[in-house]
CSV table of C-alpha atoms (C1' of nucleotides) and ligand atoms in Angstrom, one decimal:
chain,number,residue,atom,x,y,z
A,980,MET,CA,95.9,98.4,101.6
A,981,PRO,CA,93.0,100.9,101.3
A,982,SER,CA,93.0,103.2,98.2
A,983,GLU,CA,93.9,106.8,98.5
A,984,GLN,CA,90.3,107.9,98.3
A,985,ILE,CA,89.2,105.5,101.0
A,986,GLU,CA,91.9,106.9,103.2
A,987,ASN,CA,90.6,110.4,102.6
A,988,TYR,CA,87.0,109.3,103.4
A,989,LEU,CA,88.0,107.7,106.7
A,990,LYS,CA,90.2,110.6,107.8
A,991,ASN,CA,87.5,113.1,107.1
A,992,ILE,CA,84.8,111.0,108.7
A,993,TYR,CA,87.0,110.9,111.8
A,994,LYS,CA,87.6,114.6,111.8
A,995,ILE,CA,83.9,115.5,111.4
A,996,GLN,CA,83.0,112.9,114.1
A,997,SER,CA,85.5,114.6,116.4
A,998,VAL,CA,84.1,118.1,116.1
A,999,GLU,CA,80.4,117.5,115.3
A,1000,GLY,CA,79.7,114.2,116.8
A,1001,LYS,CA,77.4,113.0,114.0
A,1002,VAL,CA,78.5,112.5,110.4
A,1003,SER,CA,76.0,113.1,107.7
A,1004,THR,CA,76.3,112.4,104.0
A,1005,SER,CA,76.1,116.1,103.3
A,1006,SER,CA,78.8,117.1,105.8
A,1007,LEU,CA,81.1,114.6,104.2
A,1008,SER,CA,80.1,115.6,100.7
A,1009,GLU,CA,80.9,119.2,101.7
A,1010,LYS,CA,84.2,118.4,103.2
A,1011,LEU,CA,85.4,116.1,100.4
A,1012,GLN,CA,84.0,118.3,97.6
A,1013,ILE,CA,82.3,115.2,96.2
A,1014,SER,CA,78.6,114.9,95.3
A,1015,PRO,CA,76.3,113.5,97.9
A,1016,ALA,CA,75.4,110.7,95.5
A,1017,SER,CA,79.0,109.6,95.3
A,1018,VAL,CA,79.5,109.9,99.0
A,1019,SER,CA,76.4,107.8,99.6
A,1020,GLU,CA,77.8,105.0,97.4
A,1021,MET,CA,81.2,105.0,99.0
A,1022,VAL,CA,79.7,105.0,102.4
A,1023,LYS,CA,77.8,101.9,101.5
A,1024,LYS,CA,81.0,100.3,100.3
A,1025,LEU,CA,82.9,101.2,103.5
A,1026,ALA,CA,80.1,99.8,105.6
A,1027,ASP,CA,80.3,96.5,103.6
A,1028,GLU,CA,84.0,96.4,104.3
A,1029,GLY,CA,83.5,96.9,108.0
A,1030,SER,CA,85.2,100.3,108.4
A,1031,LEU,CA,82.0,102.0,109.5
A,1032,THR,CA,78.3,101.4,110.4
A,1033,HIS,CA,75.8,103.2,108.3
A,1034,THR,CA,72.2,103.8,109.2
A,1035,PRO,CA,70.6,104.8,105.9
A,1036,TYR,CA,69.2,108.3,106.0
A,1037,LYS,CA,70.7,108.8,109.4
A,1038,GLY,CA,74.5,108.9,109.4
A,1039,VAL,CA,77.7,107.1,109.8
A,1040,GLU,CA,80.0,106.0,112.5
A,1041,LEU,CA,83.5,104.6,112.3
A,1042,THR,CA,84.0,101.1,113.7
A,1043,GLU,CA,87.1,100.4,115.8
A,1044,SER,CA,89.0,99.2,112.7
A,1045,GLY,CA,87.8,102.2,110.7
A,1046,LYS,CA,89.0,104.5,113.5
A,1047,ARG,CA,92.4,102.9,113.6
A,1048,ALA,CA,92.8,103.3,109.9
A,1049,ALA,CA,91.7,106.9,110.1
A,1050,LEU,CA,94.2,107.7,112.9
A,1051,LYS,CA,97.0,106.2,110.8
A,1052,ILE,CA,96.3,108.7,108.1
A,1053,VAL,CA,95.9,111.6,110.5
A,1054,ARG,CA,99.3,110.6,112.0
A,1055,LYS,CA,100.9,110.5,108.6
A,1056,HIS,CA,99.4,113.8,107.6
A,1057,ARG,CA,100.6,115.6,110.7
A,1058,LEU,CA,104.1,114.0,110.5
A,1059,TRP,CA,104.5,115.2,107.0
A,1060,GLU,CA,103.3,118.7,107.9
A,1061,MET,CA,105.8,118.8,110.6
A,1062,PHE,CA,108.5,117.6,108.3
A,1063,LEU,CA,107.6,120.2,105.6
A,1064,VAL,CA,107.9,123.0,108.2
A,1065,GLU,CA,110.9,121.8,110.1
A,1066,VAL,CA,113.1,120.2,107.4
A,1067,LEU,CA,112.0,121.9,104.2
A,1068,HIS,CA,111.2,125.3,105.8
A,1069,PHE,CA,107.7,125.7,104.4
A,1070,GLY,CA,105.3,128.1,106.1
A,1071,TRP,CA,102.5,126.6,108.1
A,1072,ASP,CA,100.1,128.0,105.6
A,1073,GLU,CA,101.6,126.2,102.6
A,1074,ILE,CA,101.7,122.6,103.8
A,1075,ASP,CA,98.2,121.2,103.8
A,1076,GLU,CA,97.9,120.5,100.1
A,1077,GLU,CA,101.3,118.8,99.9
A,1078,ALA,CA,100.6,116.7,103.0
A,1079,GLU,CA,97.2,115.8,101.6
A,1080,LYS,CA,99.0,113.9,98.9
A,1081,LEU,CA,102.1,112.7,100.9
A,1082,GLU,CA,100.0,111.1,103.7
A,1083,HIS,CA,99.1,108.3,101.3
A,1084,ILE,CA,102.7,107.6,100.5
A,1085,MET,CA,104.4,106.5,103.6
A,1086,SER,CA,105.6,103.0,104.3
A,1087,GLY,CA,106.1,102.0,108.0
A,1088,LYS,CA,109.8,102.5,107.5
A,1089,MET,CA,109.4,106.0,106.1
A,1090,GLU,CA,107.1,106.9,109.0
A,1091,ASP,CA,109.7,105.8,111.5
A,1092,LYS,CA,112.5,107.6,109.8
A,1093,ILE,CA,110.6,110.9,109.6
A,1094,ASP,CA,109.4,110.6,113.2
A,1095,GLU,CA,113.0,110.1,114.3
A,1096,VAL,CA,114.4,113.0,112.3
A,1097,LEU,CA,111.8,115.2,113.8
A,1098,GLY,CA,112.6,114.0,117.3
A,1099,PHE,CA,109.2,112.2,117.8
A,1100,PRO,CA,107.0,115.3,117.9
A,1101,SER,CA,103.7,115.3,119.7
A,1102,VAL,CA,102.0,118.0,117.9
A,1103,ASP,CA,101.9,119.3,114.3
A,1104,PRO,CA,102.8,122.8,113.1
A,1105,HIS,CA,99.3,124.0,113.9
A,1106,GLY,CA,99.3,122.5,117.4
A,1107,ASP,CA,97.1,119.5,116.5
A,1108,PRO,CA,98.2,116.3,118.3
A,1109,ILE,CA,100.0,113.6,116.3
A,1110,PRO,CA,98.4,110.2,117.1
A,1111,THR,CA,100.9,107.6,118.3
A,1112,LYS,CA,101.8,104.6,116.2
A,1113,SER,CA,99.5,102.5,118.3
A,1114,GLY,CA,96.6,104.9,117.7
A,1115,THR,CA,96.2,107.0,120.8
A,1116,VAL,CA,95.6,110.7,120.6
A,1117,LYS,CA,96.4,113.2,123.3
A,1118,THR,CA,93.6,115.7,123.8
A,1119,ILE,CA,95.0,119.1,124.2
A,1120,ARG,CA,93.1,121.2,126.8
A,1121,SER,CA,92.7,124.7,125.5
A,1122,PHE,CA,90.1,127.4,125.0
A,1123,ALA,CA,89.5,129.9,122.3
A,1124,LEU,CA,91.1,133.3,122.5
A,1125,THR,CA,87.6,134.8,122.5
A,1126,ASP,CA,87.0,133.3,125.9
A,1127,VAL,CA,90.1,134.9,127.6
A,1128,GLU,CA,89.5,137.4,130.4
A,1129,GLU,CA,90.7,141.0,130.0
A,1130,GLY,CA,94.0,141.5,131.6
A,1131,SER,CA,95.2,137.9,131.5
A,1132,THR,CA,98.1,136.4,129.6
A,1133,VAL,CA,97.9,133.2,127.7
A,1134,ARG,CA,100.0,131.0,125.4
A,1135,VAL,CA,99.0,129.9,121.9
A,1136,VAL,CA,98.8,126.1,121.7
A,1137,ARG,CA,96.8,125.6,118.5
A,1138,VAL,CA,95.5,127.5,115.5
A,1139,ASN,CA,92.7,126.2,113.4
A,1140,ASP,CA,94.4,125.0,110.2
A,1141,ALA,CA,91.3,125.0,108.0
A,1142,ASN,CA,92.1,128.3,106.3
A,1143,ALA,CA,95.4,129.1,104.8
A,1144,GLU,CA,94.7,132.8,104.5
A,1145,LEU,CA,94.0,133.0,108.2
A,1146,LEU,CA,97.3,131.2,109.0
A,1147,GLN,CA,99.2,133.4,106.6
A,1148,TYR,CA,97.7,136.5,108.2
A,1149,ALA,CA,98.3,135.2,111.7
A,1150,SER,CA,102.0,134.6,111.2
A,1151,SER,CA,102.3,138.0,109.4
A,1152,ILE,CA,101.2,139.7,112.6
A,1153,GLY,CA,103.6,137.6,114.7
A,1154,LEU,CA,101.0,135.3,116.0
A,1155,SER,CA,102.4,131.7,116.0
A,1156,LEU,CA,102.5,128.6,118.2
A,1157,ASN,CA,103.8,129.1,121.8
A,1158,LYS,CA,103.7,132.9,121.5
A,1159,LYS,CA,102.4,134.7,124.6
A,1160,ILE,CA,99.4,136.9,124.2
A,1161,ALA,CA,98.2,139.5,126.7
A,1162,LEU,CA,94.6,140.5,126.3
A,1163,LYS,CA,94.3,144.2,126.9
A,1164,GLN,CA,90.7,144.9,126.0
A,1165,ARG,CA,87.6,143.4,124.5
A,1166,MET,CA,85.5,145.8,122.4
A,1167,LYS,CA,81.8,145.4,123.2
A,1168,PHE,CA,80.4,146.4,119.9
A,1169,ASP,CA,82.1,143.8,117.7
A,1170,ASN,CA,84.0,141.6,120.1
A,1171,SER,CA,87.3,142.5,118.5
A,1172,LEU,CA,90.3,142.2,120.8
A,1173,ILE,CA,93.2,144.5,121.6
A,1174,ILE,CA,96.1,142.2,122.3
A,1175,LYS,CA,99.8,142.5,122.9
A,1176,ILE,CA,102.3,140.0,121.4
A,1177,GLY,CA,105.8,140.7,122.7
A,1178,SER,CA,105.9,144.5,122.7
A,1179,LYS,CA,103.5,145.0,119.8
A,1180,GLU,CA,100.0,145.9,120.4
A,1181,MET,CA,97.3,145.2,117.8
A,1182,THR,CA,93.6,144.6,117.2
A,1183,ILE,CA,92.3,141.3,116.0
A,1184,SER,CA,88.8,140.4,114.9
A,1185,ALA,CA,86.5,138.1,116.8
A,1186,THR,CA,86.5,135.8,113.9
A,1187,LEU,CA,90.3,135.5,114.0
A,1188,ALA,CA,90.3,135.0,117.7
A,1189,GLU,CA,87.8,132.2,117.5
A,1190,ASN,CA,90.4,130.2,115.6
A,1191,ILE,CA,93.2,130.7,118.1
A,1192,PHE,CA,93.4,128.3,121.0
A,1193,VAL,CA,95.3,129.0,124.1
A,1194,GLU,CA,96.2,127.8,127.6
A,1195,SER,CA,96.6,130.0,130.7
A,1196,VAL,CA,100.1,130.8,131.8
B,297,MET,CA,98.9,117.8,84.5
B,298,PRO,CA,99.6,114.2,83.3
B,299,SER,CA,98.3,111.3,85.4
B,300,GLU,CA,100.6,109.3,87.5
B,301,GLN,CA,100.5,106.4,85.1
B,302,ILE,CA,101.3,108.6,82.1
B,303,GLU,CA,104.3,109.9,83.9
B,304,ASN,CA,105.5,106.4,84.5
B,305,TYR,CA,105.1,105.5,80.9
B,306,LEU,CA,107.0,108.6,79.7
B,307,LYS,CA,109.8,108.1,82.2
B,308,ASN,CA,110.3,104.5,81.2
B,309,ILE,CA,110.1,105.2,77.5
B,310,TYR,CA,112.8,107.7,78.1
B,311,LYS,CA,115.0,105.2,80.0
B,312,ILE,CA,114.6,102.4,77.5
B,313,GLN,CA,115.3,104.9,74.7
B,314,SER,CA,118.5,105.9,76.4
B,315,VAL,CA,119.9,102.5,76.7
B,316,GLU,CA,118.4,100.5,73.9
B,317,GLY,CA,117.7,103.2,71.3
B,318,LYS,CA,114.4,101.6,70.1
B,319,VAL,CA,111.4,101.3,72.3
B,320,SER,CA,109.1,98.4,71.5
B,321,THR,CA,105.7,97.6,73.0
B,322,SER,CA,107.1,94.5,74.6
B,323,SER,CA,110.1,96.2,76.2
B,324,LEU,CA,107.7,98.7,77.8
B,325,SER,CA,105.3,96.0,78.8
B,326,GLU,CA,108.2,94.2,80.4
B,327,LYS,CA,109.5,97.2,82.3
B,328,LEU,CA,106.1,98.5,83.5
B,329,GLN,CA,104.7,95.0,84.2
B,330,ILE,CA,101.6,95.8,82.3
B,331,SER,CA,100.2,93.6,79.5
B,332,PRO,CA,101.2,94.4,75.9
B,333,ALA,CA,97.6,95.0,75.1
B,334,SER,CA,97.3,97.7,77.7
B,335,VAL,CA,100.6,99.3,76.7
B,336,SER,CA,99.6,99.3,73.1
B,337,GLU,CA,96.4,101.2,74.0
B,338,MET,CA,98.2,103.7,76.2
B,339,VAL,CA,100.8,104.3,73.5
B,340,LYS,CA,98.1,105.2,71.1
B,341,LYS,CA,96.7,107.7,73.5
B,342,LEU,CA,100.1,109.3,74.2
B,343,ALA,CA,100.6,109.6,70.5
B,344,ASP,CA,97.3,111.4,70.1
B,345,GLU,CA,98.3,113.7,72.9
B,346,GLY,CA,101.6,114.5,71.2
B,347,SER,CA,104.0,113.1,73.7
B,348,LEU,CA,105.4,110.6,71.3
B,349,THR,CA,105.3,109.3,67.8
B,350,HIS,CA,104.1,105.8,67.2
B,351,THR,CA,104.7,103.7,64.1
B,352,PRO,CA,102.3,100.8,64.5
B,353,TYR,CA,104.1,97.5,64.8
B,354,LYS,CA,107.4,99.3,64.8
B,355,GLY,CA,108.0,101.3,67.9
B,356,VAL,CA,107.7,104.5,69.7
B,357,GLU,CA,109.8,107.7,70.1
B,358,LEU,CA,109.3,110.6,72.4
B,359,THR,CA,108.6,114.0,70.9
B,360,GLU,CA,110.4,117.0,72.3
B,361,SER,CA,107.5,117.8,74.6
B,362,GLY,CA,107.3,114.1,75.7
B,363,LYS,CA,111.0,114.1,76.5
B,364,ARG,CA,110.7,117.3,78.5
B,365,ALA,CA,107.9,115.7,80.5
B,366,ALA,CA,110.0,112.5,81.0
B,367,LEU,CA,113.0,114.4,82.2
B,368,LYS,CA,110.9,116.2,84.8
B,369,ILE,CA,110.0,112.9,86.3
B,370,VAL,CA,113.5,111.6,86.1
B,371,ARG,CA,114.7,114.7,87.9
B,372,LYS,CA,112.0,114.3,90.6
B,373,HIS,CA,112.8,110.7,91.1
B,374,ARG,CA,116.4,111.2,91.5
B,375,LEU,CA,116.0,114.2,93.8
B,376,TRP,CA,113.7,112.2,96.0
B,377,GLU,CA,116.2,109.3,96.1
B,378,MET,CA,118.9,111.7,97.1
B,379,PHE,CA,116.7,113.1,99.8
B,380,LEU,CA,115.8,109.7,101.2
B,381,VAL,CA,119.5,108.8,101.5
B,382,GLU,CA,120.9,112.1,102.7
B,383,VAL,CA,118.2,113.4,104.9
B,384,LEU,CA,116.3,110.3,106.0
B,385,HIS,CA,119.3,107.9,106.0
B,386,PHE,CA,117.8,105.2,103.9
B,387,GLY,CA,120.2,102.8,102.2
B,388,TRP,CA,120.7,103.1,98.4
B,389,ASP,CA,119.0,99.7,98.0
B,390,GLU,CA,115.8,100.8,99.8
B,391,ILE,CA,114.8,103.9,98.0
B,392,ASP,CA,113.5,103.1,94.6
B,393,GLU,CA,110.1,101.9,95.5
B,394,GLU,CA,109.5,105.0,97.7
B,395,ALA,CA,110.8,107.4,95.1
B,396,GLU,CA,108.6,105.7,92.5
B,397,LYS,CA,105.6,107.0,94.4
B,398,LEU,CA,107.0,110.3,95.5
B,399,GLU,CA,108.1,111.4,92.1
B,400,HIS,CA,104.5,112.1,91.2
B,401,ILE,CA,104.0,114.3,94.2
B,402,MET,CA,106.2,117.3,93.9
B,403,SER,CA,105.1,120.8,93.3
B,404,GLY,CA,107.6,123.2,91.8
B,405,LYS,CA,108.0,124.7,95.2
B,406,MET,CA,108.7,121.4,96.8
B,407,GLU,CA,111.2,120.5,94.1
B,408,ASP,CA,113.1,123.7,94.8
B,409,LYS,CA,113.1,123.3,98.6
B,410,ILE,CA,114.5,119.8,98.4
B,411,ASP,CA,117.0,120.8,95.8
B,412,GLU,CA,118.2,123.5,98.1
B,413,VAL,CA,118.3,121.4,101.2
B,414,LEU,CA,120.5,118.9,99.3
B,415,GLY,CA,122.8,121.6,98.0
B,416,PHE,CA,121.8,121.3,94.4
B,417,PRO,CA,123.2,117.8,93.8
B,418,SER,CA,124.2,116.8,90.2
B,419,VAL,CA,123.9,113.0,90.7
B,420,ASP,CA,121.6,110.7,92.6
B,421,PRO,CA,122.8,108.1,95.2
B,422,HIS,CA,123.5,105.6,92.4
B,423,GLY,CA,125.6,108.1,90.4
B,424,ASP,CA,122.9,108.8,87.8
B,425,PRO,CA,122.8,112.4,86.7
B,426,ILE,CA,119.9,114.6,87.9
B,427,PRO,CA,118.5,116.5,85.0
B,428,THR,CA,118.4,120.3,85.5
B,429,LYS,CA,115.2,122.1,85.9
B,430,SER,CA,115.5,123.3,82.4
B,431,GLY,CA,115.8,119.8,81.2
B,432,THR,CA,119.4,119.1,80.4
B,433,VAL,CA,121.2,116.0,81.4
B,434,LYS,CA,124.9,115.7,81.9
B,435,THR,CA,126.3,112.5,80.4
B,436,ILE,CA,128.8,110.9,82.8
B,437,ARG,CA,131.7,109.4,80.9
B,438,SER,CA,132.5,106.1,82.5
B,439,PHE,CA,133.2,102.5,81.6
B,440,ALA,CA,132.2,99.2,83.2
B,441,LEU,CA,134.5,97.7,85.8
B,442,THR,CA,134.7,94.6,83.5
B,443,ASP,CA,136.7,96.8,81.0
B,444,VAL,CA,139.4,97.9,83.4
B,445,GLU,CA,142.9,96.8,82.8
B,446,GLU,CA,144.8,94.7,85.3
B,447,GLY,CA,146.9,96.8,87.6
B,448,SER,CA,145.0,100.0,87.2
B,449,THR,CA,143.0,102.0,89.8
B,450,VAL,CA,139.7,103.5,89.2
B,451,ARG,CA,136.9,105.3,91.0
B,452,VAL,CA,133.3,104.2,91.2
B,453,VAL,CA,131.0,106.8,89.6
B,454,ARG,CA,127.8,104.9,89.1
B,455,VAL,CA,126.2,101.6,90.0
B,456,ASN,CA,123.3,100.2,88.1
B,457,ASP,CA,120.3,100.7,90.3
B,458,ALA,CA,118.0,98.2,88.6
B,459,ASN,CA,118.6,95.5,91.2
B,460,ALA,CA,118.2,96.1,94.9
B,461,GLU,CA,119.9,92.9,95.9
B,462,LEU,CA,122.9,93.9,93.9
B,463,LEU,CA,123.1,97.3,95.6
B,464,GLN,CA,122.7,95.7,99.0
B,465,TYR,CA,125.5,93.3,98.3
B,466,ALA,CA,127.7,95.9,96.8
B,467,SER,CA,127.5,98.1,99.9
B,468,SER,CA,127.9,95.1,102.2
B,469,ILE,CA,131.4,94.6,100.7
B,470,GLY,CA,132.3,98.2,101.0
B,471,LEU,CA,131.7,99.0,97.3
B,472,SER,CA,130.0,102.4,97.1
B,473,LEU,CA,130.1,105.6,95.2
B,474,ASN,CA,133.4,107.4,94.9
B,475,LYS,CA,135.3,104.4,96.4
B,476,LYS,CA,138.7,103.6,94.7
B,477,ILE,CA,139.1,100.2,93.3
B,478,ALA,CA,142.4,98.6,92.3
B,479,LEU,CA,142.1,95.7,89.8
B,480,LYS,CA,144.5,93.0,90.8
B,481,GLN,CA,143.7,90.2,88.5
B,482,ARG,CA,141.1,89.0,86.0
B,483,MET,CA,140.4,85.3,86.0
B,484,LYS,CA,140.3,84.0,82.5
B,485,PHE,CA,137.9,81.1,83.1
B,486,ASP,CA,134.9,83.1,84.3
B,487,ASN,CA,136.0,86.7,84.0
B,488,SER,CA,135.6,87.2,87.8
B,489,LEU,CA,137.9,90.0,89.2
B,490,ILE,CA,140.2,90.2,92.2
B,491,ILE,CA,140.0,93.7,93.4
B,492,LYS,CA,141.1,95.8,96.3
B,493,ILE,CA,139.0,98.4,98.0
B,494,GLY,CA,140.9,100.3,100.7
B,495,SER,CA,143.0,97.5,102.3
B,496,LYS,CA,140.5,94.7,101.6
B,497,GLU,CA,141.0,92.3,98.8
B,498,MET,CA,138.1,90.4,97.4
B,499,THR,CA,136.7,88.6,94.4
B,500,ILE,CA,133.7,89.8,92.5
B,501,SER,CA,131.8,88.1,89.7
B,502,ALA,CA,131.8,89.4,86.2
B,503,THR,CA,128.0,90.0,86.5
B,504,LEU,CA,128.5,92.3,89.4
B,505,ALA,CA,131.4,94.0,87.7
B,506,GLU,CA,129.2,94.7,84.6
B,507,ASN,CA,127.0,96.8,86.8
B,508,ILE,CA,129.7,98.9,88.3
B,509,PHE,CA,130.8,102.0,86.3
B,510,VAL,CA,134.1,103.7,86.9
B,511,GLU,CA,136.4,106.5,85.7
B,512,SER,CA,140.2,106.3,85.6
B,513,VAL,CA,142.1,108.0,88.4
C,1129,DC,C1',109.5,83.1,48.7
C,1130,DC,C1',106.5,81.5,52.2
C,1131,DA,C1',104.7,79.7,56.2
C,1132,DA,C1',105.3,79.4,61.1
C,1133,DG,C1',106.1,81.8,65.1
C,1134,DA,C1',106.6,86.1,67.5
C,1135,DA,C1',105.2,90.7,68.3
C,1136,DT,C1',101.6,93.9,68.2
C,1137,DT,C1',97.1,95.7,68.0
C,1138,DT,C1',92.0,95.4,68.3
C,1139,DC,C1',88.0,93.9,70.7
C,1140,DG,C1',84.9,93.1,74.3
C,1141,DG,C1',84.8,93.5,79.0
C,1142,DT,C1',86.0,94.7,84.2
C,1143,DG,C1',86.6,97.6,88.5
C,1144,DC,C1',86.9,102.0,90.6
C,1145,DG,C1',85.2,106.3,91.7
C,1146,DC,C1',82.9,110.0,89.8
C,1147,DC,C1',78.4,112.5,88.0
C,1148,DT,C1',73.3,114.0,87.1
C,1149,DA,C1',68.6,113.0,87.4
C,1150,DA,C1',65.1,110.7,89.6
C,1151,DA,C1',63.1,108.3,93.5
C,1152,DA,C1',62.8,107.6,98.4
C,1153,DT,C1',62.8,109.2,103.0
C,1154,DA,C1',63.0,112.5,106.8
C,1155,DT,C1',61.9,116.9,108.9
C,1156,DA,C1',59.6,120.9,109.9
C,1157,DA,C1',55.9,124.6,108.9
C,1158,DA,C1',51.3,125.2,108.4
D,635,DT,C1',48.5,115.8,110.7
D,636,DT,C1',49.5,117.0,106.4
D,637,DT,C1',52.4,118.7,102.9
D,638,DA,C1',56.3,121.1,101.3
D,639,DT,C1',61.2,121.2,101.5
D,640,DA,C1',65.6,119.3,102.5
D,641,DT,C1',68.4,115.2,102.7
D,642,DT,C1',69.8,110.9,101.1
D,643,DT,C1',69.8,107.0,98.2
D,644,DT,C1',69.2,104.6,93.8
D,645,DA,C1',69.6,104.3,88.8
D,646,DG,C1',71.9,104.9,84.7
D,647,DG,C1',76.1,106.3,82.7
D,648,DC,C1',81.1,108.0,82.0
D,649,DG,C1',86.3,108.0,81.8
D,650,DC,C1',90.4,105.8,83.0
D,651,DA,C1',93.5,102.1,82.9
D,652,DC,C1',93.6,97.5,83.2
D,653,DC,C1',92.9,92.4,81.3
D,654,DG,C1',92.5,88.0,78.1
D,655,DA,C1',91.3,86.4,73.6
D,656,DA,C1',91.3,87.1,68.9
D,657,DA,C1',92.9,89.3,64.8
D,658,DT,C1',96.6,91.4,62.4
D,659,DT,C1',101.2,92.3,60.9
D,660,DC,C1',106.1,91.5,61.0
D,661,DT,C1',110.1,88.4,60.7
D,662,DT,C1',112.8,84.7,59.6
D,663,DG,C1',114.3,79.8,58.8
D,664,DG,C1',113.7,76.6,55.5
E,2303,LIG,MN1,94.8,112.9,101.3
E,2304,LIG,MN1,97.8,120.6,110.7
E,2305,LIG,MN1,106.4,106.3,89.5
E,2306,LIG,MN1,118.8,106.0,91.2
DNA sequence: CCAAGAATTTCGGTGCGCCTAAAATATAAA
DNA sequence: TTTATATTTTAGGCGCACCGAAATTCTTGG
């Protein structure tokens, strides 16, 4: 059984790998808030244990077994997030820190029970896919709200969960998962967007829109 | 914020104190499955930090602040146990290990949410009282099933949760919290009891009966 | 009362994961 | 191509909580 910290390393390597392709010591250090020196040490250890391959001074890549381990944690994290929202009625902006701890405490039995109580969900409260028990992840096809054409209507399928304040603000203006958004106008000078959710019209910044992912409808 | 291990020490000191009065290094060592040498070290540290008083070679006693900290963990443990049974449908014999981990991961907000979802329970699945947030514990008046008089009927209010196999067996014979038990006969030669639960009559050993606590009805 | 024997504490040492400072390597500007 | 700067690794060390072995202190039967 990997230690809590090793699980955090693997999960975050996986996440960086997914979005940036290459995983450097500094990017991991940044994400984990741990000094580059310590990360470098841990990376060597994980390479010895066979969870990843490390090309010194170059970067890191998960092995199959490392990836499996990472996906287990991602699954647990997202199941817990779902649980916190659905069963304990937390807001989607309040759950990350709690799930960050809980993900390391989940026996197989617990995982199954929670999965069942939730009705075997396929995405977490932010729209991120929950890997299956066997370790497959559905990729959700979507594009950023910034790329939507004027006049079209879309549905929110995912919101970047990296920033709690953003999430909090988004829900405060009625912007949540599965909501329909009509794009009225894009302002040329700052790329802000005038949108309509339900009957309410509002303006949102380009930065916010970059973090909202939608599908056509 | 005390470390996970410190929380375990404080909780177990509290529990030993409750049942045996005096808390020795060896009793703690036994309960925590940690060598006497290590326990002795930790005890010194806890004394320095003001959570307990330590008379070397004699024993240990929680200070007010230590007791408060201990009760917080007891509360969390029992709330989690309740939660595992009521919401996730675990059996009362499967929850201790999970709760042992979860008790250390519970923000104030989480504690409140769970308490609320459960309807502010006053006892855990084994009938042990859940300390209030302010740190008071209701003592439940009860006596062991071994002390019941022949012919009388009693209600189960608590079962010793120290042994999972006992709990598993108890529920397998229909013996659970709040069940009514009629004591038919006590066998002189081994103190075993012939009891009736609902319409089913059965014999239980004195050892089992010692772990079942009841009130008159 | 005293000497085993039992319980407890002290001592020296370990593994884990962290850190800062220094050394090594890579990269990019001149 | 060189050299300066940025990135990464190595070296040396720390705190926490653990251990076994040795030393200390308590207890108790003779
Ligand atoms: Mn985590
Ligand atoms: Mn999420
Ligand atoms: Mn615990
Ligand atoms: Mn219990």
